[in-house]
Coordinates of C-alpha atoms in Angstrom, one line a residue:
M1 CA -0.7 31.8 12.2
S2 CA -3.4 29.4 13.2
L3 CA -3.5 25.9 11.8
L4 CA -6.2 25.2 9.2
V5 CA -7.9 21.8 9.4
K6 CA -9.8 20.5 6.4
I7 CA -12.2 17.5 6.4
C8 CA -12.7 16.5 2.8
G9 CA -15.2 14.2 1.0
L10 CA -18.1 14.9 3.3
S11 CA -21.4 13.6 1.9
T12 CA -23.9 13.4 4.8
R13 CA -25.5 15.9 7.1
E14 CA -24.4 13.9 10.2
T15 CA -20.7 13.8 9.3
L16 CA -20.7 17.4 8.1
Q17 CA -22.3 18.5 11.5
T18 CA -19.6 16.5 13.3
A19 CA -16.9 18.3 11.4
L20 CA -18.4 21.7 12.1
D21 CA -19.0 21.0 15.7
A22 CA -15.4 19.7 16.1
G23 CA -14.0 22.9 14.7
A24 CA -13.0 22.1 11.1
D25 CA -11.9 25.3 9.3
M26 CA -12.6 23.9 5.9
V27 CA -15.2 21.4 4.7
G28 CA -14.7 19.8 1.3
F29 CA -17.2 18.4 -1.1
V30 CA -16.1 16.2 -4.0
F31 CA -17.7 16.8 -7.4
F32 CA -16.0 14.0 -9.4
P33 CA -18.1 10.9 -10.3
P34 CA -15.3 8.3 -10.2
S35 CA -14.8 9.1 -6.5
P36 CA -16.7 7.2 -3.7
R37 CA -17.0 10.6 -2.1
H38 CA -18.7 12.2 -5.1
V39 CA -21.9 14.3 -4.2
S40 CA -24.6 15.4 -6.6
L41 CA -25.4 19.0 -7.1
E42 CA -28.5 18.6 -5.1
T43 CA -26.6 17.1 -2.2
G44 CA -24.0 19.8 -2.5
R45 CA -26.7 22.5 -2.3
D46 CA -28.2 20.9 0.8
L47 CA -24.9 20.5 2.6
G48 CA -23.8 23.9 1.6
R49 CA -26.8 25.5 3.3
Q50 CA -26.0 23.5 6.5
V51 CA -22.5 25.1 6.7
K52 CA -23.9 28.6 7.4
K53 CA -20.5 30.2 7.3
R54 CA -19.1 28.1 10.2
A55 CA -16.3 26.9 7.9
L56 CA -15.0 27.6 4.4
K57 CA -16.8 25.5 1.7
V58 CA -14.3 23.9 -0.6
A59 CA -15.4 22.4 -4.0
L60 CA -13.0 19.7 -5.2
T61 CA -13.0 19.2 -8.9
V62 CA -10.8 17.3 -11.4
D63 CA -10.2 19.0 -14.8
A64 CA -13.7 20.3 -14.7
D65 CA -15.0 22.4 -17.6
D66 CA -16.7 25.8 -17.2
A67 CA -20.2 24.4 -17.4
T68 CA -19.5 22.0 -14.5
L69 CA -18.0 24.8 -12.4
D70 CA -21.0 27.0 -13.2
N71 CA -23.3 24.3 -11.9
I72 CA -21.2 23.9 -8.7
M73 CA -21.1 27.7 -8.2
D74 CA -24.9 27.8 -8.4
A75 CA -25.4 24.8 -6.1
L76 CA -22.7 25.2 -3.4
S77 CA -21.4 28.8 -3.9
P78 CA -18.0 27.5 -2.7
D79 CA -15.5 29.8 -0.9
I80 CA -12.6 28.2 -2.7
F81 CA -12.1 25.7 -5.6
Q82 CA -9.7 22.8 -5.0
L83 CA -8.3 21.8 -8.4
H84 CA -7.1 18.2 -8.3
G85 CA -6.4 17.4 -11.9
Q86 CA -3.9 18.4 -14.6
E87 CA -5.1 22.0 -14.7
S88 CA -2.5 24.3 -16.2
V89 CA -1.4 27.7 -14.8
A90 CA -3.4 29.3 -17.5
R91 CA -6.5 27.3 -16.5
L92 CA -6.1 28.4 -12.9
R93 CA -6.0 32.0 -14.0
D94 CA -9.1 31.5 -16.2
I95 CA -11.0 30.0 -13.3
K96 CA -10.1 32.8 -10.9
Q97 CA -11.1 35.4 -13.4
R98 CA -14.3 33.8 -14.4
F99 CA -15.6 32.7 -11.1
G100 CA -14.1 35.2 -8.7
R101 CA -13.1 32.6 -6.2
P102 CA -9.6 31.7 -4.7
V103 CA -8.1 28.5 -6.0
M104 CA -6.1 25.8 -4.2
K105 CA -4.0 23.7 -6.5
A106 CA -3.3 20.1 -5.6
V107 CA 0.3 19.1 -6.4
P108 CA 1.0 15.3 -6.4
V109 CA 4.3 14.4 -4.8
A110 CA 6.4 11.3 -5.1
A111 CA 9.9 12.7 -5.7
A112 CA 11.7 16.0 -5.4
A113 CA 11.3 16.5 -9.2
D114 CA 7.5 16.9 -8.6
L115 CA 8.1 20.2 -6.9
A116 CA 9.4 21.8 -10.1
V117 CA 5.9 22.9 -11.0
L118 CA 5.6 25.1 -7.9
P119 CA 6.9 28.5 -9.3
G120 CA 4.3 28.5 -12.0
Y121 CA 1.3 27.5 -9.8
A122 CA 2.5 29.7 -7.0
A123 CA 2.3 32.8 -9.2
V124 CA -1.5 32.3 -9.7
A125 CA -2.9 29.9 -7.0
D126 CA -4.0 31.2 -3.6
R127 CA -2.9 28.1 -1.8
I128 CA -1.0 24.8 -2.6
L129 CA -2.1 21.4 -1.4
F130 CA 0.6 18.7 -1.4
D131 CA -0.8 15.3 -1.9
A132 CA 0.6 11.8 -2.5
R133 CA 1.0 11.0 -6.2
A134 CA -1.5 8.3 -7.2
P135 CA -0.2 5.1 -8.8
K136 CA -0.3 5.0 -12.6
D137 CA -3.3 2.6 -12.6
A138 CA -5.4 4.7 -10.2
T139 CA -8.8 5.9 -11.3
R140 CA -8.7 9.1 -9.3
P141 CA -5.9 11.5 -8.2
G142 CA -6.5 11.5 -4.4
G143 CA -8.2 10.0 -1.4
L144 CA -6.2 6.9 -1.7
G145 CA -4.9 6.8 1.9
E146 CA -1.2 6.7 1.2
P147 CA 1.3 9.4 2.5
F148 CA 4.3 10.7 0.6
D149 CA 7.8 11.4 2.0
W150 CA 7.1 14.5 4.0
H151 CA 10.9 15.2 4.2
L152 CA 10.6 16.3 0.5
L153 CA 9.0 19.5 1.9
E154 CA 11.7 20.3 4.4
N155 CA 13.3 23.7 3.9
L156 CA 10.6 24.5 1.3
D157 CA 10.9 28.1 0.2
L158 CA 7.3 28.9 -0.7
K159 CA 5.8 32.2 0.0
L160 CA 2.3 30.9 -0.6
P161 CA 0.2 29.2 2.2
Y162 CA 0.3 25.4 1.8
M163 CA -1.4 22.3 3.2
V164 CA -0.5 18.7 3.4
S165 CA -2.7 15.7 2.6
G166 CA -2.4 12.1 1.6
G167 CA -2.6 9.2 4.1
L168 CA -3.1 11.4 7.1
H169 CA -4.9 10.2 10.2
A170 CA -5.0 11.0 13.9
G171 CA -2.0 8.9 14.6
N172 CA 0.4 10.6 12.1
V173 CA -0.8 14.2 11.7
V174 CA 1.5 15.5 14.4
E175 CA 4.5 14.1 12.7
A176 CA 3.4 15.4 9.3
L177 CA 3.1 18.9 10.6
R178 CA 6.4 18.7 12.4
V179 CA 8.3 17.6 9.3
T180 CA 6.6 19.8 6.7
G181 CA 5.9 23.0 8.6
A182 CA 2.6 23.2 6.8
G183 CA 0.0 25.7 7.8
G184 CA -2.8 23.2 7.3
V185 CA -3.8 19.6 6.9
D186 CA -6.4 17.9 4.8
V187 CA -7.9 14.5 5.5
S188 CA -10.4 12.3 3.7
S189 CA -9.8 8.5 3.8
G190 CA -8.0 8.8 7.1
V191 CA -11.4 9.5 8.9
E192 CA -13.3 6.8 7.1
S193 CA -14.5 3.3 8.2
A194 CA -14.9 2.3 4.5
P195 CA -14.2 4.2 1.2
G196 CA -16.5 7.2 1.2
V197 CA -18.0 6.5 4.6
K198 CA -16.9 9.1 7.1
D199 CA -16.7 8.1 10.8
P200 CA -17.7 10.8 13.3
E201 CA -15.4 9.6 16.0
M202 CA -12.4 9.5 13.6
I203 CA -13.2 13.0 12.5
K204 CA -13.2 14.3 16.1
A205 CA -10.0 12.4 16.9
F206 CA -8.2 13.8 13.8
I207 CA -9.2 17.4 14.6
R208 CA -8.2 16.9 18.3
A209 CA -4.8 15.6 17.3
A210 CA -4.1 18.4 14.8
R211 CA -5.2 21.0 17.3
A212 CA -2.9 19.5 20.0
T213 CA 0.1 20.4 17.8
Q214 CA -1.0 24.0 17.8
E215 CA -1.3 24.1 21.5
L216 CA 2.2 22.6 21.9
S217 CA 3.7 25.2 19.6
V218 CA 2.0 28.1 21.5
R219 CA 3.7 26.8 24.7

């Protein structure tokens, strides 16, 4: 199965174009005001039009209510919702039924005990995203640039497709994929020159590095 590469937290036409031209499979847009990567509905609409089915559009939300998701649907028409908050299994089911879109549930990981939630989410979600657990004093759940212990995912028995994120960059993505066996990687702060400021060269380097692992596995 081909590796999925997601560039998240895009907020400008230039960096989105770079991600598309470099071959990103998924492009993520953050609708969460505390994040430095947050985009307005108007910006989301503009960027969404630019994608033109060249990649899957991912809307990242954190414990969003139906009205917020309605507005995002209208503006972006995302291909998938990435739920990055405390959403319950029942909430995932409600979102899928109401909006008719696949959902990817972010699961924060710091210890093996954090994986106990997987059976419940896996019964409803279409994909799992493993991310580093944020510190207790953090103001947002992701995009903090710190990896978790990837060995916690070794020998993971999960029938659902899953991706890895958290502190990834061009220099460590190969190792992350080797250890976790993930079918996809998601990067945000690892391709930034400052919080919320994507760097075109770093985007290209990350995608190049991730694709190199795929080429090696084919050989």
